[in-house]
Coordinates of C-alpha atoms in Angstrom, one line a residue:
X11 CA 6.8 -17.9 -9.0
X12 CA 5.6 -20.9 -7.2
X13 CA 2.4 -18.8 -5.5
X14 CA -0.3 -16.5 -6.3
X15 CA -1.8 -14.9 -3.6
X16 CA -5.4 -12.6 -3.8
X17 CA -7.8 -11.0 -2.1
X18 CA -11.3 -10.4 -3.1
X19 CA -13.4 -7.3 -2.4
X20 CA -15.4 -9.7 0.0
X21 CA -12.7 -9.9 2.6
X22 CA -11.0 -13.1 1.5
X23 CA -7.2 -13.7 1.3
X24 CA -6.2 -16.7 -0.9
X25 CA -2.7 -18.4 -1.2
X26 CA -3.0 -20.4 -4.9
X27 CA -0.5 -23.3 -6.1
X28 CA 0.6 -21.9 -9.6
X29 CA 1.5 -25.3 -10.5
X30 CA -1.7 -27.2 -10.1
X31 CA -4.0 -24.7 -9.4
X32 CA -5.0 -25.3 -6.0
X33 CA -6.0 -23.1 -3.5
X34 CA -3.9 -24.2 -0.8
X35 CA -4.9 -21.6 1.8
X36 CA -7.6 -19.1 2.7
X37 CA -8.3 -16.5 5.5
X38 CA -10.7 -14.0 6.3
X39 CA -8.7 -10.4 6.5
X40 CA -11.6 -8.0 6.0
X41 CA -15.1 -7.2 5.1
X42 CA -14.1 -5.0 2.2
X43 CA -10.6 -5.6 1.3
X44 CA -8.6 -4.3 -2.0
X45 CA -4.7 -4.1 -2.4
X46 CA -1.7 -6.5 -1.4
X47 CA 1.6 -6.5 -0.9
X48 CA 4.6 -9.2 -1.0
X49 CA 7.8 -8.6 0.6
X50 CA 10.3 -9.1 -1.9
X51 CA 11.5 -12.6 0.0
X52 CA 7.6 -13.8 -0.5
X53 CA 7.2 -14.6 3.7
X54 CA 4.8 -11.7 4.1
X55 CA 1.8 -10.7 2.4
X56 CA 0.2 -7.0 3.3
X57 CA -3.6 -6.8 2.4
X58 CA -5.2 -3.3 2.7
X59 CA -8.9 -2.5 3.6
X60 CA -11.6 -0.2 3.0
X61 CA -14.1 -2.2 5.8
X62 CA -12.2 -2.0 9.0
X63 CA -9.7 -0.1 8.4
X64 CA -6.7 -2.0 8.6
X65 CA -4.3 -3.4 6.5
X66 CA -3.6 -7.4 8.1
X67 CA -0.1 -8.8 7.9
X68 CA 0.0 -12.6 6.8
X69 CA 3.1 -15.2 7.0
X70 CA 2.4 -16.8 3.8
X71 CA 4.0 -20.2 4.8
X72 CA 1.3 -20.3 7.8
X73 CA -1.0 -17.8 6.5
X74 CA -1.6 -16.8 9.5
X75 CA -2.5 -13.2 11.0
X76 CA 0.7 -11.9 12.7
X77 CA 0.1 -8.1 12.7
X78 CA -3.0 -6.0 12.3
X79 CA -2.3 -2.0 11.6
X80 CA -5.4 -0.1 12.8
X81 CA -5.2 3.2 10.5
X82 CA -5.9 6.0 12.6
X83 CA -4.2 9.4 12.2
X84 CA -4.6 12.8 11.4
X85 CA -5.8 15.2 8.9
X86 CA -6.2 18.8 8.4
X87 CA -5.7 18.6 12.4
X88 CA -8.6 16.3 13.1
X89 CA -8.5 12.3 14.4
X90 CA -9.9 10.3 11.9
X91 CA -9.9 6.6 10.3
X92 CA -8.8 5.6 7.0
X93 CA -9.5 3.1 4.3
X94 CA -6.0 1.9 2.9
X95 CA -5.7 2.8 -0.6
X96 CA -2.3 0.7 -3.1
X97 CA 0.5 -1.3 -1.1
X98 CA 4.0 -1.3 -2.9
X99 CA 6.9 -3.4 -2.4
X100 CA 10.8 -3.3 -2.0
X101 CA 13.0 -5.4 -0.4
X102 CA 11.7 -6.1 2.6
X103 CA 9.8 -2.5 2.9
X104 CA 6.1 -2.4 2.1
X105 CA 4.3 1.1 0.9
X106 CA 0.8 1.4 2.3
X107 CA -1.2 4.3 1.0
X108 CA -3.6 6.0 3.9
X109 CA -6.4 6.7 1.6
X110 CA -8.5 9.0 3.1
X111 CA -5.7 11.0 5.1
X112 CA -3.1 11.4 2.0
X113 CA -0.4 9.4 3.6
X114 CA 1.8 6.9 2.8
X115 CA 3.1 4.9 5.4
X116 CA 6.2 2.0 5.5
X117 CA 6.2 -1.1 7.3
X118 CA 9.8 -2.3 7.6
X119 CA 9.1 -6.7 8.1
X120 CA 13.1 -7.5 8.8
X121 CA 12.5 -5.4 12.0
X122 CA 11.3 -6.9 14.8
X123 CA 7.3 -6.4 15.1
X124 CA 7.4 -5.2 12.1
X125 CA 7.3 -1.3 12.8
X126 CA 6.1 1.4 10.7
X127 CA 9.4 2.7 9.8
X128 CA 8.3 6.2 8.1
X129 CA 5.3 8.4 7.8
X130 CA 4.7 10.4 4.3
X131 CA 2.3 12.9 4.9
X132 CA 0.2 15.4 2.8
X133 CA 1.1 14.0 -0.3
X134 CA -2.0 16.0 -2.1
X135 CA -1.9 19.3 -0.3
X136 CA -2.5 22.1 -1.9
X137 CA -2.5 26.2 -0.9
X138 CA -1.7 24.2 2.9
X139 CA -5.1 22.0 2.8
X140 CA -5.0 18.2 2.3
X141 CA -7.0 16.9 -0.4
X142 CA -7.7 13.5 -0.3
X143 CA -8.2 11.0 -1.5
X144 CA -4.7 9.0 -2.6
X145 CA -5.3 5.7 -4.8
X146 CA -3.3 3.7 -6.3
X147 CA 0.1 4.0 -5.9
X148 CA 3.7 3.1 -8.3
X149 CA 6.9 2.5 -6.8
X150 CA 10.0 2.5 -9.6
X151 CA 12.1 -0.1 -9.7
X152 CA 15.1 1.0 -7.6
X153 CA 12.5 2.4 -4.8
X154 CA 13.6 6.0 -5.1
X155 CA 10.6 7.4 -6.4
X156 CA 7.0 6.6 -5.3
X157 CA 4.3 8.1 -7.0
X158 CA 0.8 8.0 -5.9
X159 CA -2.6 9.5 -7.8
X160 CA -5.1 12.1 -6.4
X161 CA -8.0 11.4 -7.3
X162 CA -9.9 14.5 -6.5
X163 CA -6.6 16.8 -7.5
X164 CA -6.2 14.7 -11.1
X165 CA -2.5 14.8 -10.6
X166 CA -0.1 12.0 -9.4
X167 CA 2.6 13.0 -6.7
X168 CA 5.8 12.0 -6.9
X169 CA 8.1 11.4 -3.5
X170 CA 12.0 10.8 -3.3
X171 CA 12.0 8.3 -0.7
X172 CA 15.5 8.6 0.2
X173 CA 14.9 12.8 1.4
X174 CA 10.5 12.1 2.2
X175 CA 10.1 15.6 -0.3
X176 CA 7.4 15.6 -2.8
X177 CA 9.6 16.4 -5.6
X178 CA 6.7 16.6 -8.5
X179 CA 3.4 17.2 -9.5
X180 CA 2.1 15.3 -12.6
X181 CA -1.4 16.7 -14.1
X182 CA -3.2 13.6 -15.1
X183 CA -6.9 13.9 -16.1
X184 CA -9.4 13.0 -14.4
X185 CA -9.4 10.4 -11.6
X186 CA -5.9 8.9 -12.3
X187 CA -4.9 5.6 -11.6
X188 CA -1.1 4.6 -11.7
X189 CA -1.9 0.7 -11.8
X190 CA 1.3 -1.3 -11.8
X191 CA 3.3 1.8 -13.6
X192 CA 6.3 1.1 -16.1
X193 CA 9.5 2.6 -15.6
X194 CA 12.0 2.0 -18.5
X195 CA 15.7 3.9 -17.8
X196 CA 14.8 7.3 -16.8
X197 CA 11.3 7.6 -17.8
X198 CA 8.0 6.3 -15.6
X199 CA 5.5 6.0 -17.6

């Protein structure tokens, strides 16, 4: 609770004192940046973009670059680039959602440079065709269950991360958004 930390749309990671106010720290990560993500032991901050498409790892006492993840992969069978879509958190695991290509991807940051650990893939397929694109995404407390929204599919997916199944399809309305998500005993709201 000592430190906020943002990004802006224009690119621009901040690292704010909550206690006066101060912004004690700023980098450029992007040229169209959106989510972050803080490792549970707040020395690493994850920021995702749209413009390159990256997602930038930062050590928040320096913050300092120390990794860049170019997001390249595959879809429908075809090489493509993605914009990165919500970043979760647990322990020292972050979430990163591969937009475009309906992916999620884990960056494990006790491992030595900081591997990606696990690759969820086709998490909005449908009849055997992907349809992208994933947004925002909602990991439940104990980090058993991730659950991301399709925008074009107006359902949320749900993924046991202990087995990597999708184990559910939510219908949702239109253009879901799971924003921070709420998850009180059993139920996720």
């Amino acid at each position: 609770g000592k430190y906020l930390y943002i990004v802006a749309r224009d690119g621009i990671a901040s690292k704010v004192d909550l206690k006066t106010l101060e912004t004690l720290a700023q980098i450029r990560v992007g040229d169209n940046s959106r989510g972050t993500g803080l490792t549970d032991d707040g020395k690493y901050l994850l920021v995702g973009n749209f413009e390159p498409h990256t997602a930038v790892l930062i050590d928040t006492d320096s913050f300092e670059v120390i990794k860049e993840y170019k997001i390249e992969t595959t879809l429908n069978g075809e090489e493509i680039t993605s914009r990165v879509g919500g970043i979760v958190q647990k322990g020292s695991k972050l979430y990163v959602v591969i937009k475009d290509a309906n992916q999620v991807w884990v960056i494990d940051t006790a491992k030595n440079n900081f591997p990606i650990v696990a690759k969820y893939e086709d998490m909005g397929q449908r009849d055997g065709v992907t349809t992208p694109p994933l947004h925002d995404v909602y990991l439940t407390p104990d980090g058993r269950h991730l659950i991301a929204a399709v925008q074009d599919a107006a359902v949320a997916w749900v993924l046991n991360t202990e087995t990597g199944n999708v184990v559910a399809e939510i219908p949702t309305g239109e253009t879901p958004h799971t924003g921070p998500g709420a998850t009180v005993g059993d139920l996720t709201f």
